[in-house]
Short mmCIF file of C-alpha atoms in Angstrom, two decimals:
data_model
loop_
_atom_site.label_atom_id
_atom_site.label_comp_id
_atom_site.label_asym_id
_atom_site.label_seq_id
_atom_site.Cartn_x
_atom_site.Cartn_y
_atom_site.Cartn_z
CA UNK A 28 22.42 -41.71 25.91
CA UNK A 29 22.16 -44.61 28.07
CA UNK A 30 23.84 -44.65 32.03
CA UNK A 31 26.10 -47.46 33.04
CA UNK A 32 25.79 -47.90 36.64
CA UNK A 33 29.04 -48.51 38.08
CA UNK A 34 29.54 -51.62 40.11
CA UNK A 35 30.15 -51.41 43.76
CA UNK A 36 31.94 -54.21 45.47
CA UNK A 37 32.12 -55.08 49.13
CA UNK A 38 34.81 -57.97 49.55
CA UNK A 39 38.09 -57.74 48.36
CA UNK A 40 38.99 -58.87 44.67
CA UNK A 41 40.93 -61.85 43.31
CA UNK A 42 41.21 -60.93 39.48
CA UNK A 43 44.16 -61.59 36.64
CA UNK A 44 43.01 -59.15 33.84
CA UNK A 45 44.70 -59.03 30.49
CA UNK A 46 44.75 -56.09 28.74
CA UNK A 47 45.50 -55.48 25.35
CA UNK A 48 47.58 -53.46 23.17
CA UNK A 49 49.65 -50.34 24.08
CA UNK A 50 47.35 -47.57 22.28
CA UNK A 51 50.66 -45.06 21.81
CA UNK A 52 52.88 -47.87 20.86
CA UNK A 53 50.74 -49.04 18.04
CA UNK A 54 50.16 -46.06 16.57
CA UNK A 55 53.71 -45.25 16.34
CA UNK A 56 54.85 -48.80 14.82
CA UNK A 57 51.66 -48.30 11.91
CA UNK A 58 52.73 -44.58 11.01
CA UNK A 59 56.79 -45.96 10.55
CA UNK A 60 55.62 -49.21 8.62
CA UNK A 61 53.46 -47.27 6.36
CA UNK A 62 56.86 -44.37 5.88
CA UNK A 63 58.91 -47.75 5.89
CA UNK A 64 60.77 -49.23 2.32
CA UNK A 65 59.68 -52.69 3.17
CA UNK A 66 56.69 -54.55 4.25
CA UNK A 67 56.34 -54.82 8.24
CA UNK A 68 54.06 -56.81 10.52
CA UNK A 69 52.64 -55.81 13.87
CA UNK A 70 51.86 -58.81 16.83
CA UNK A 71 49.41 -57.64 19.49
CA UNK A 72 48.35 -54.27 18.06
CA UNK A 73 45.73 -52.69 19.83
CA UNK A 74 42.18 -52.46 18.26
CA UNK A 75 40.58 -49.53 19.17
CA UNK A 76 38.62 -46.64 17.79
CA UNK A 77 42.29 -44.87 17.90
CA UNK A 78 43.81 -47.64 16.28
CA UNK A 79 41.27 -47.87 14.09
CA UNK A 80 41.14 -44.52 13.05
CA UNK A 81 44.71 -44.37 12.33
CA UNK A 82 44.73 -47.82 9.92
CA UNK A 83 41.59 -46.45 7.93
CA UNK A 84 43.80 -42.92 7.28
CA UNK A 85 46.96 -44.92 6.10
CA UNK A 86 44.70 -46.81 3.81
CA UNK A 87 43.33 -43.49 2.93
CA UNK A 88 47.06 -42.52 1.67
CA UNK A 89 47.90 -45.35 0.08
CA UNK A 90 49.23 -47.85 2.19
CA UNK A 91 48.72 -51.28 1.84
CA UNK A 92 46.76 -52.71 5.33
CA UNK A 93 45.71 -55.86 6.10
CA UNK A 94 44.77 -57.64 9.42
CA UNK A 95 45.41 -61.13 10.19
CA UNK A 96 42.31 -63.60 11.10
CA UNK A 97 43.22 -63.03 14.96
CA UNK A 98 42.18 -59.81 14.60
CA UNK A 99 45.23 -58.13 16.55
CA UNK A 100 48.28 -58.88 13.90
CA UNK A 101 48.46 -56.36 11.38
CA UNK A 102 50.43 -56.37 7.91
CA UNK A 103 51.32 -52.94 6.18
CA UNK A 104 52.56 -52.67 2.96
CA UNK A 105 54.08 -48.98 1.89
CA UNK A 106 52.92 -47.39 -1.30
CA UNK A 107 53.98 -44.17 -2.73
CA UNK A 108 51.76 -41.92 -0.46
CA UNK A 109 48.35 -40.19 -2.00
CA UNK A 110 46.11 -37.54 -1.16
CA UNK A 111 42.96 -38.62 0.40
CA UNK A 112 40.50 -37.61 3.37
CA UNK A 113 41.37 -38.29 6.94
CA UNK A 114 39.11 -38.86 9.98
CA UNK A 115 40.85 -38.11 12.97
CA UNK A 116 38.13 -38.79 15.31
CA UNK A 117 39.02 -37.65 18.89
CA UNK A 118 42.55 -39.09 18.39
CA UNK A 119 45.38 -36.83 19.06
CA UNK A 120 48.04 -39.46 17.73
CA UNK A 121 46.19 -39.42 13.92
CA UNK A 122 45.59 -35.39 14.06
CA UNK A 123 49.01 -34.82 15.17
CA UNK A 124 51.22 -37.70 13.74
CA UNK A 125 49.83 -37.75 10.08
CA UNK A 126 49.96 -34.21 9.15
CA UNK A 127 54.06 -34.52 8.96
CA UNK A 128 53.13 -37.50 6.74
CA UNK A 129 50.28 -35.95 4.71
CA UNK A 130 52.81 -33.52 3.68
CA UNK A 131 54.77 -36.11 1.60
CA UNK A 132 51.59 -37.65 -0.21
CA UNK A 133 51.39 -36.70 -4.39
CA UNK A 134 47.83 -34.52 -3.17
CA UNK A 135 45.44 -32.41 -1.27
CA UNK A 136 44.43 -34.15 2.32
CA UNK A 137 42.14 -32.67 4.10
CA UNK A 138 41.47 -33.65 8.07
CA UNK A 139 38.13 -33.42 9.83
CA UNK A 140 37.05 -35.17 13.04
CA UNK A 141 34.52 -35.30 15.89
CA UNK A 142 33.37 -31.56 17.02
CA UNK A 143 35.01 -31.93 20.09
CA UNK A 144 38.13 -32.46 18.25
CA UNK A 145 38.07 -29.37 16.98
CA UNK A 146 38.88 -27.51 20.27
CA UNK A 147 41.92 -29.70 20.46
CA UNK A 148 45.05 -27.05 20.04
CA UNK A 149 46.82 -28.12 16.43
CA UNK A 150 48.28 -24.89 15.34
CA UNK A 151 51.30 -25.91 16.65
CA UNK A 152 52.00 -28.70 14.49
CA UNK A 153 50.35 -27.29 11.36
CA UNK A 154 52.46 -24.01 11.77
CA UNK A 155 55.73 -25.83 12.14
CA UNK A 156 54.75 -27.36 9.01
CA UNK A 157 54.10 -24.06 7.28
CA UNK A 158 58.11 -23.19 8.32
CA UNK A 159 59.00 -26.24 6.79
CA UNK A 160 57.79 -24.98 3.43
CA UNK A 161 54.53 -27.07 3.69
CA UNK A 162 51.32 -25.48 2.40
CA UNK A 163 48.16 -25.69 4.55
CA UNK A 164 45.03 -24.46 4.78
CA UNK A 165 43.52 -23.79 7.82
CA UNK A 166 44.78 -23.50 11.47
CA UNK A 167 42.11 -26.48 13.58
CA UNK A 168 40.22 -28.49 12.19
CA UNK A 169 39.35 -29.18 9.41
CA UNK A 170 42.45 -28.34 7.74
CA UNK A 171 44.14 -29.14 4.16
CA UNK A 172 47.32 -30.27 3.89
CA UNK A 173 48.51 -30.00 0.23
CA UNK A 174 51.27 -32.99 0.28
CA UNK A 175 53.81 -31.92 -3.20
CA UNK A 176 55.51 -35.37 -2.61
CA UNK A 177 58.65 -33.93 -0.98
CA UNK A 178 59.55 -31.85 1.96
CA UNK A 179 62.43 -29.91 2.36
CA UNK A 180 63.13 -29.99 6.12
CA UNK A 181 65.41 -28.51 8.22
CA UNK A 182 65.38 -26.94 11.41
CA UNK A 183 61.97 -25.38 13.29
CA UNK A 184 61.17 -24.20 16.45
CA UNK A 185 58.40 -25.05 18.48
CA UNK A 186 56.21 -24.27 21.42
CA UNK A 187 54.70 -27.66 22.50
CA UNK A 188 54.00 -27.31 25.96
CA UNK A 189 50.56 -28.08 25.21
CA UNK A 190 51.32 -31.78 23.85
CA UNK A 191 54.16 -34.01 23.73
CA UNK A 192 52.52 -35.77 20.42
CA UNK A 193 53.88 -31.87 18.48
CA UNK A 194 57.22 -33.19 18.59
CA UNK A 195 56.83 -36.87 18.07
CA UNK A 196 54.86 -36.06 14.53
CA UNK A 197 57.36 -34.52 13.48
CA UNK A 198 60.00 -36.89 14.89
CA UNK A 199 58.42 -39.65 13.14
CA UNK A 200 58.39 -38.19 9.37
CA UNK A 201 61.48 -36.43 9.96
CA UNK A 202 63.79 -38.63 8.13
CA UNK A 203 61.83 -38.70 5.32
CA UNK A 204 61.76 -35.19 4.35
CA UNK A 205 65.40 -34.37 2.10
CA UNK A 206 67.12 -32.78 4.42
CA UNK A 207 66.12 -34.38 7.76
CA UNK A 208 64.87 -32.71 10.31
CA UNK A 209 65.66 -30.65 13.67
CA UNK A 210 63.26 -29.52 15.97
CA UNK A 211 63.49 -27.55 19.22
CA UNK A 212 60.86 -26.70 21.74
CA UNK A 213 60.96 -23.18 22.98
CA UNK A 214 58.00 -23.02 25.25
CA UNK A 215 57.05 -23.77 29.12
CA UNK A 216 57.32 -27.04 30.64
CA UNK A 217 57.41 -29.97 28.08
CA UNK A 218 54.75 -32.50 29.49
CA UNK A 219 54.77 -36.82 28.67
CA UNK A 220 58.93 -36.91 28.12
CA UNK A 221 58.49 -40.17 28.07
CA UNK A 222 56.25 -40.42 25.00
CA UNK A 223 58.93 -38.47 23.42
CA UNK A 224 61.52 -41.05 24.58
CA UNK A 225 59.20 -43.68 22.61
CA UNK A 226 59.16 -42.49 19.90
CA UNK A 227 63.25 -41.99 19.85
CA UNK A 228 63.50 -45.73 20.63
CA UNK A 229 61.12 -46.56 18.27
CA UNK A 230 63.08 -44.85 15.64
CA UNK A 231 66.03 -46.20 16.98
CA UNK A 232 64.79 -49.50 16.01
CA UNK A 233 63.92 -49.15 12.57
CA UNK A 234 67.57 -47.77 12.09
CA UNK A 235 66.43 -43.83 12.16
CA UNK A 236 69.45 -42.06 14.39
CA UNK A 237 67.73 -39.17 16.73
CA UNK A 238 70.62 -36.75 18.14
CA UNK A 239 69.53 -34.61 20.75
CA UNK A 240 72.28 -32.00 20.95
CA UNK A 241 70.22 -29.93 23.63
CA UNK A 242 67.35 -31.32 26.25
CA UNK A 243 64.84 -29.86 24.34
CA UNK A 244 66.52 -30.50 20.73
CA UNK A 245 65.98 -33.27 18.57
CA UNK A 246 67.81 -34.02 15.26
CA UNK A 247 67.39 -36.22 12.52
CA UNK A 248 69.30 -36.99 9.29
CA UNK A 249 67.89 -37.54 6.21
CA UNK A 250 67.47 -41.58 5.65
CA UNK A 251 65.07 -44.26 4.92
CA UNK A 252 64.24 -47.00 6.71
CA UNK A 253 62.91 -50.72 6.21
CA UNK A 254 60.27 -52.62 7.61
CA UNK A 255 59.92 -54.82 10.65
CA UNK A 256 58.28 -57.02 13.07
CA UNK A 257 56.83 -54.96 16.16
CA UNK A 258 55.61 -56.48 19.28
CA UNK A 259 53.37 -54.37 20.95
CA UNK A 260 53.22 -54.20 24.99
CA UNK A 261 50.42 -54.17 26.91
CA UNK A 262 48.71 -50.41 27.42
CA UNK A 263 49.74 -49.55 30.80
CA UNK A 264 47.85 -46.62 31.46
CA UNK A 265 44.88 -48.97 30.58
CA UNK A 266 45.81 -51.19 33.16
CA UNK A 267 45.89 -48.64 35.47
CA UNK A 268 42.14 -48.39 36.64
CA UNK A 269 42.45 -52.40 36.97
CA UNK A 270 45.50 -52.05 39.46
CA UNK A 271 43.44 -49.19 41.68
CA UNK A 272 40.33 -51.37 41.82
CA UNK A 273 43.00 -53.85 44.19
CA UNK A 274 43.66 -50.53 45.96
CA UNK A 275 40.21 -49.38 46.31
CA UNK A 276 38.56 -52.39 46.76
CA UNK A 277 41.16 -54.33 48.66
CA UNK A 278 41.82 -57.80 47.61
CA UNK A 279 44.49 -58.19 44.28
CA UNK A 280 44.84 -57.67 40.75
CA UNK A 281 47.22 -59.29 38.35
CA UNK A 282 47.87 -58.05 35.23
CA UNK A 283 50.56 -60.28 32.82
CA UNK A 284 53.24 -59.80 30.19
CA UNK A 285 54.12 -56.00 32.16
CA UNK A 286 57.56 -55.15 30.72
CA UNK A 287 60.24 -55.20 33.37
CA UNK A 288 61.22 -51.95 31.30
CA UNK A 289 59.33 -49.86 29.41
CA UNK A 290 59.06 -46.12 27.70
CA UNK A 291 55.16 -46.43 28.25
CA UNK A 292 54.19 -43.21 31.16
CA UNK A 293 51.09 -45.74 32.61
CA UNK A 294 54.32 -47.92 34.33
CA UNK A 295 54.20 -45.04 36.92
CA UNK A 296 51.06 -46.14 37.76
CA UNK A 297 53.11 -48.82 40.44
CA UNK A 298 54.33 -46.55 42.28
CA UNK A 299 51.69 -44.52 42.62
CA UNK A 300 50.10 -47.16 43.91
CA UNK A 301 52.65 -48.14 46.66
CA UNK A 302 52.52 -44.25 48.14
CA UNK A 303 48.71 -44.33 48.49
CA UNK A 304 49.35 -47.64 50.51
CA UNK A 305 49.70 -50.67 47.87
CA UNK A 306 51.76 -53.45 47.89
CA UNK A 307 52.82 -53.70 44.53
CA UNK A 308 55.04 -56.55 43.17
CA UNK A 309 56.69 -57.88 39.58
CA UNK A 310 57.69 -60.99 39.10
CA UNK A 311 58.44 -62.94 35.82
CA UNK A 312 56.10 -60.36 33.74
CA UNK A 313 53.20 -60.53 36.28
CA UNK A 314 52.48 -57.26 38.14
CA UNK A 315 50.31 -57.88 40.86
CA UNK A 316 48.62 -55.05 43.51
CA UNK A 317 47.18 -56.11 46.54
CA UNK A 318 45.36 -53.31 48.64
CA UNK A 319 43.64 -52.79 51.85
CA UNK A 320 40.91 -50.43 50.50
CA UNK A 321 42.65 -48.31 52.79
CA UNK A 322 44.53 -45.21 50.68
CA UNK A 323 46.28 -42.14 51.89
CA UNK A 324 46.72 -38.85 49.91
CA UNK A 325 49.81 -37.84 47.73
CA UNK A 326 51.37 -34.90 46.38
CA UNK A 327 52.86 -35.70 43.30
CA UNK A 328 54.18 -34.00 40.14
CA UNK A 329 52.18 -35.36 36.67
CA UNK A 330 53.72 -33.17 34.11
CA UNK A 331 55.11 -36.40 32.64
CA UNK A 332 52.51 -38.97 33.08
CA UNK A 333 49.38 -36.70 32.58
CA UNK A 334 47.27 -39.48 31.33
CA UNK A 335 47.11 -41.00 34.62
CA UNK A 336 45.70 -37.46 36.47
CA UNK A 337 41.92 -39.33 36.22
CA UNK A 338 42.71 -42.90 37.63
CA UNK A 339 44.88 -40.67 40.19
CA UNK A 340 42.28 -37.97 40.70
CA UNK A 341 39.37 -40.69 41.46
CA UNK A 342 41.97 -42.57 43.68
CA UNK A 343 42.37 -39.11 45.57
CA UNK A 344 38.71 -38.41 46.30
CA UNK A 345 38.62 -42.10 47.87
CA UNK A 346 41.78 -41.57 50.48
CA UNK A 347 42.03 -40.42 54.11
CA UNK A 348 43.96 -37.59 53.57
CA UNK A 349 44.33 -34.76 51.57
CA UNK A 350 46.39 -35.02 47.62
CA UNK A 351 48.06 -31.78 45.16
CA UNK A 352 48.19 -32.79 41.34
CA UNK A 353 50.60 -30.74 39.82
CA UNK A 354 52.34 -30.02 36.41
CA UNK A 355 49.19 -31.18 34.13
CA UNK A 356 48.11 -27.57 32.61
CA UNK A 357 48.41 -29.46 29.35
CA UNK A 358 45.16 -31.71 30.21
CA UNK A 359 42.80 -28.56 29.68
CA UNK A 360 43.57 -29.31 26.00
CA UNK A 361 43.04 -32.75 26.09
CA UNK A 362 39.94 -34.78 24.87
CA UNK A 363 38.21 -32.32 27.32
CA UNK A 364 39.51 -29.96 29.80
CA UNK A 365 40.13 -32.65 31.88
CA UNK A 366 41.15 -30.23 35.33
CA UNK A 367 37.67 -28.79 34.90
CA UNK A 368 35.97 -32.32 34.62
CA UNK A 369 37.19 -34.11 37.50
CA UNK A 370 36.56 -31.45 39.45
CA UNK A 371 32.92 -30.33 38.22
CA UNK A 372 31.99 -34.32 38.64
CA UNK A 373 34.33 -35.07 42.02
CA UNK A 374 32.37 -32.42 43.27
CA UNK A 375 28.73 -33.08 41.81
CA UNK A 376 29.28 -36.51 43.98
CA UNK A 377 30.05 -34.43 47.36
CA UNK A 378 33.50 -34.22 47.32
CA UNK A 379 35.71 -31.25 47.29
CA UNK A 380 38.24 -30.55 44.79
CA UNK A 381 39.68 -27.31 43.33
CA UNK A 382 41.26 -26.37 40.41
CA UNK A 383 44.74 -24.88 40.33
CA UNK A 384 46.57 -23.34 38.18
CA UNK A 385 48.35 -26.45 37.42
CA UNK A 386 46.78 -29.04 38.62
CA UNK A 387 44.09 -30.42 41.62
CA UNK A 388 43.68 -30.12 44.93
CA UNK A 389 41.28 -33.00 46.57
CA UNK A 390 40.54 -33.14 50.29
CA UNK A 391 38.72 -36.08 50.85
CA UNK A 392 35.09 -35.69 51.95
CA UNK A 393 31.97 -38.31 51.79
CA UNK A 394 30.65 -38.97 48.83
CA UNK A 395 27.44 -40.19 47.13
CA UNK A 396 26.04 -41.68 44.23
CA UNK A 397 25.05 -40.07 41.10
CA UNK A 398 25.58 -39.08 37.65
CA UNK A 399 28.92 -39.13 36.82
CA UNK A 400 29.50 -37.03 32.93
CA UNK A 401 32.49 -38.68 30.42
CA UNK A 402 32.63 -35.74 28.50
CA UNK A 403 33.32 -38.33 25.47
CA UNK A 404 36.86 -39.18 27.35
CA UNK A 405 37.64 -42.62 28.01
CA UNK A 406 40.03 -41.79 31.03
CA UNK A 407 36.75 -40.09 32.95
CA UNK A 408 34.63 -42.73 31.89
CA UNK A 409 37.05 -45.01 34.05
CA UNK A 410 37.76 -42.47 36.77
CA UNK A 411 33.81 -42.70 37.37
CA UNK A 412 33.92 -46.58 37.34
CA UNK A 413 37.04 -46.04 39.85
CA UNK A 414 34.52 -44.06 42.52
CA UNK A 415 32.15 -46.09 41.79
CA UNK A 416 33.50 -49.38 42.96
CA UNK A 417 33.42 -47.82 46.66
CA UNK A 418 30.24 -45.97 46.37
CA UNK A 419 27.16 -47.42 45.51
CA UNK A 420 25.20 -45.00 42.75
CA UNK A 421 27.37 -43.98 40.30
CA UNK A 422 25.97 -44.06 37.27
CA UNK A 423 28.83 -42.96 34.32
CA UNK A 424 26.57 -41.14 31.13
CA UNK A 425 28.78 -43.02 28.19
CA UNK A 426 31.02 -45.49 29.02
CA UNK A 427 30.97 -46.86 25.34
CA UNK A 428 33.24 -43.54 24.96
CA UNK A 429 36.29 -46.11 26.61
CA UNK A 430 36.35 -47.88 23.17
CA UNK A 431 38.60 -44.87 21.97
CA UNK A 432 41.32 -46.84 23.68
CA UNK A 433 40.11 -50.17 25.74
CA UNK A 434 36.98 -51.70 23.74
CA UNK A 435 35.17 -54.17 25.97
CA UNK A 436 35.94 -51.98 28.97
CA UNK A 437 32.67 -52.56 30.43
CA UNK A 438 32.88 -56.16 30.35
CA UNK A 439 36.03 -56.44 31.57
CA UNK A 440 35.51 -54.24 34.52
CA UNK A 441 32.19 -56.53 35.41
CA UNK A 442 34.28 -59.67 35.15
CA UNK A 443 36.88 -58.51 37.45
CA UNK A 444 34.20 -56.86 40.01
CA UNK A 445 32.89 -60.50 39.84
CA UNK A 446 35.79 -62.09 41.32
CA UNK A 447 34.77 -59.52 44.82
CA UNK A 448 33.92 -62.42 47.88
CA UNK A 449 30.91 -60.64 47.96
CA UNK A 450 29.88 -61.97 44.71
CA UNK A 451 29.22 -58.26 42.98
#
């Protein structure tokens, strides 16, 4: 495995960077057009290893998929659904979304994905399907789900406290199955609400009515629902390590077509950035972040917007003053245990950051170049390149691991370093 050595900068940026496709929202539009009546067409879907992953496994069961010559607008045609084999990858939307879905297909499907994957908690989502009169085999991957072409539905309970994505599968099949579907989380602290809340509007707009009865309660009648067009937003939590360079670096970033409202968690990233010290501004669909490469510490909840914990995390170990990153138990069962990462690699480069029950604590000490390990996740490839834009040496151990989400990451990271006054 090759290094990528992080580019420092020493003058103060002056970058627009586009960024494509919301990963989350994408995957979400492609599992309702392929449940869908009608055909349905997708502008500005993200391409990605994800994304990727997730069109190969509709075509898998049946559906018809075809991208147009621009390489982001995608057409999907429903078929009656089939049983088939499904890579999941390291994607939790595909291993947690298509299971609910694999359980209407005329057939065995069977799941497998990257080892790593197969620490990633799923017994959640295959149990619930067990209650729902579902047969599977297995409890991680690999698993078997043995679709009959039918599912009777009704109401479950479930503990997902470990990932929102639990009850979004389910949400997004739910009307599908004869008698709808209810579900109700009975477990600790629900983490990402606001992935939940997109998928609900999501629904919404193919004509699928969610009632949520109780906070933690979701229900959904039995209906079908046709095709449409989806336009997909940016991926905000992708823009997010853009937006910190500004901070980090000092200088500004720009990033265009950012929704004045949105269900996407990475929007937080804003004002995040304005209590480390940011100016941050929108106007007409530009967001722009100028910094100082000054940045104080924050204490801040991320139960909801976990995704963010590395791009905050990396931002943390740069400021003047101490930070607490709370609520995010959920990330030890993300694409690694992402608590133990940052702080095994924060530290490795000098700095001093423990792990708490619940989340981080990072008092801000010098730090120095070095190794810096991905673990195979995207978001600690990009905390690395983060760091590494203040301090010269880091060298990140697989940043091609960033194509799970942002492919070209490298590139586009060098191009915006480039616009630094100092030339970098």
């Amino acid at each position: 495995m090759s290094f990528w050595d992080a580019p420092a900068v020493r003058g103060p940026l002056d970058a627009v960077v586009v960024v494509p496709g919301s990963k989350s929202i994408t995957n979400r539009a492609l599992v309702l057009a392929a449940l869908a009546r009608t055909p349905s067409r997708i502008f500005g879907a993200l391409r990605s290893r994800d994304t990727d992953l997730m069109l190969d496994a509709l075509r898998q069961l049946g559906a018809g998929v075809e991208i147009g010559d621009d390489g982001t607008t995608v057409d999907v045609a429903p078929a009656p659904l089939r049983g088939g084999s499904v890579d999941v990858g390291l994607a939790g939307t595909v291993m947690r979304f298509l299971p609910p879905v694999a359980a209407l297909a005329e057939g065995p499907v069977r799941f497998d994905g990257d080892e790593q994957a197969r620490a990633r908690p799923l017994g959640t989502i295959l149990n619930a399907l067990r209650d729902l009169g579902v047969t599977v085999d297995g409890d991680g991957l690999p698993f078997t789900v043995r679709g009959a072409g039918a599912v009777r539905g009704g109401e479950v309970a479930i503990d997902a406290s470990a990932s929102s994505q639990f009850v979004s599968g389910l949400l997004l099949s739910g009307a599908r199955y004869d008698e709808g579907l209810a579900v109700r989380h009975v477990g600790g602290p629900l983490p990402s609400a606001p992935h939940i809340d997109m998928t609900v509007e999501m629904l919404a707009a193919s004509g699928v009515r969610v009632e949520q009865p109780e906070r933690h309660m979701w229900r959904i009648p039995p209906a079908s629902f046709s095709g449409r067009e989806w336009h997909v937003e940016p991926d905000l939590s992708n823009a997010g390590p853009f937006l910190a360079a500004a901070a980090v670096a000092g200088g500004q970033v720009r990033v265009p077509s950012w929704p004045q409202s949105t269900t996407q968690a990475g929007d937080q990233i804003r004002h995040i950035l304005a209590s480390m010290g940011a100016t941050v501004r929108w106007e007409d669909g530009w967001l722009t972040v100028n910094g100082s490469g000054e940045l104080t510490g924050i204490d801040i909840d991320l139960g909801e917007i976990g995704e963010l914990t590395p791009t905050v995390a990396a931002l943390a170990a740069l400021a003047s003053s101490p930070s607490s990153l709370r609520g995010i138990t959920h990330l030890r069962g993300h694409e690694t245990d992402r608590l133990a990462a940052l702080s095994s690699q924060i530290n490795a480069l000098g700095g001093h950051c423990v792990e708490l029950d619940d989340g981080l604590s990072i008092t801000p000490k010098a730090l120095r170049g070095g190794p810096w390990k991905a673990f195979a996740d995207h978001r600690m490839a990009t905390a690395g390149a983060i760091i590494g834009l203040k301090i010269p040496g880091v060298r990140v151990d697989d940043v091609d691991c960033t194509s799970k989400t942002l492919p070209g990451f490298a590139d586009l990271w060098a191009q915006m370093c480039a616009t630094a006054s100092d030339g970098a």
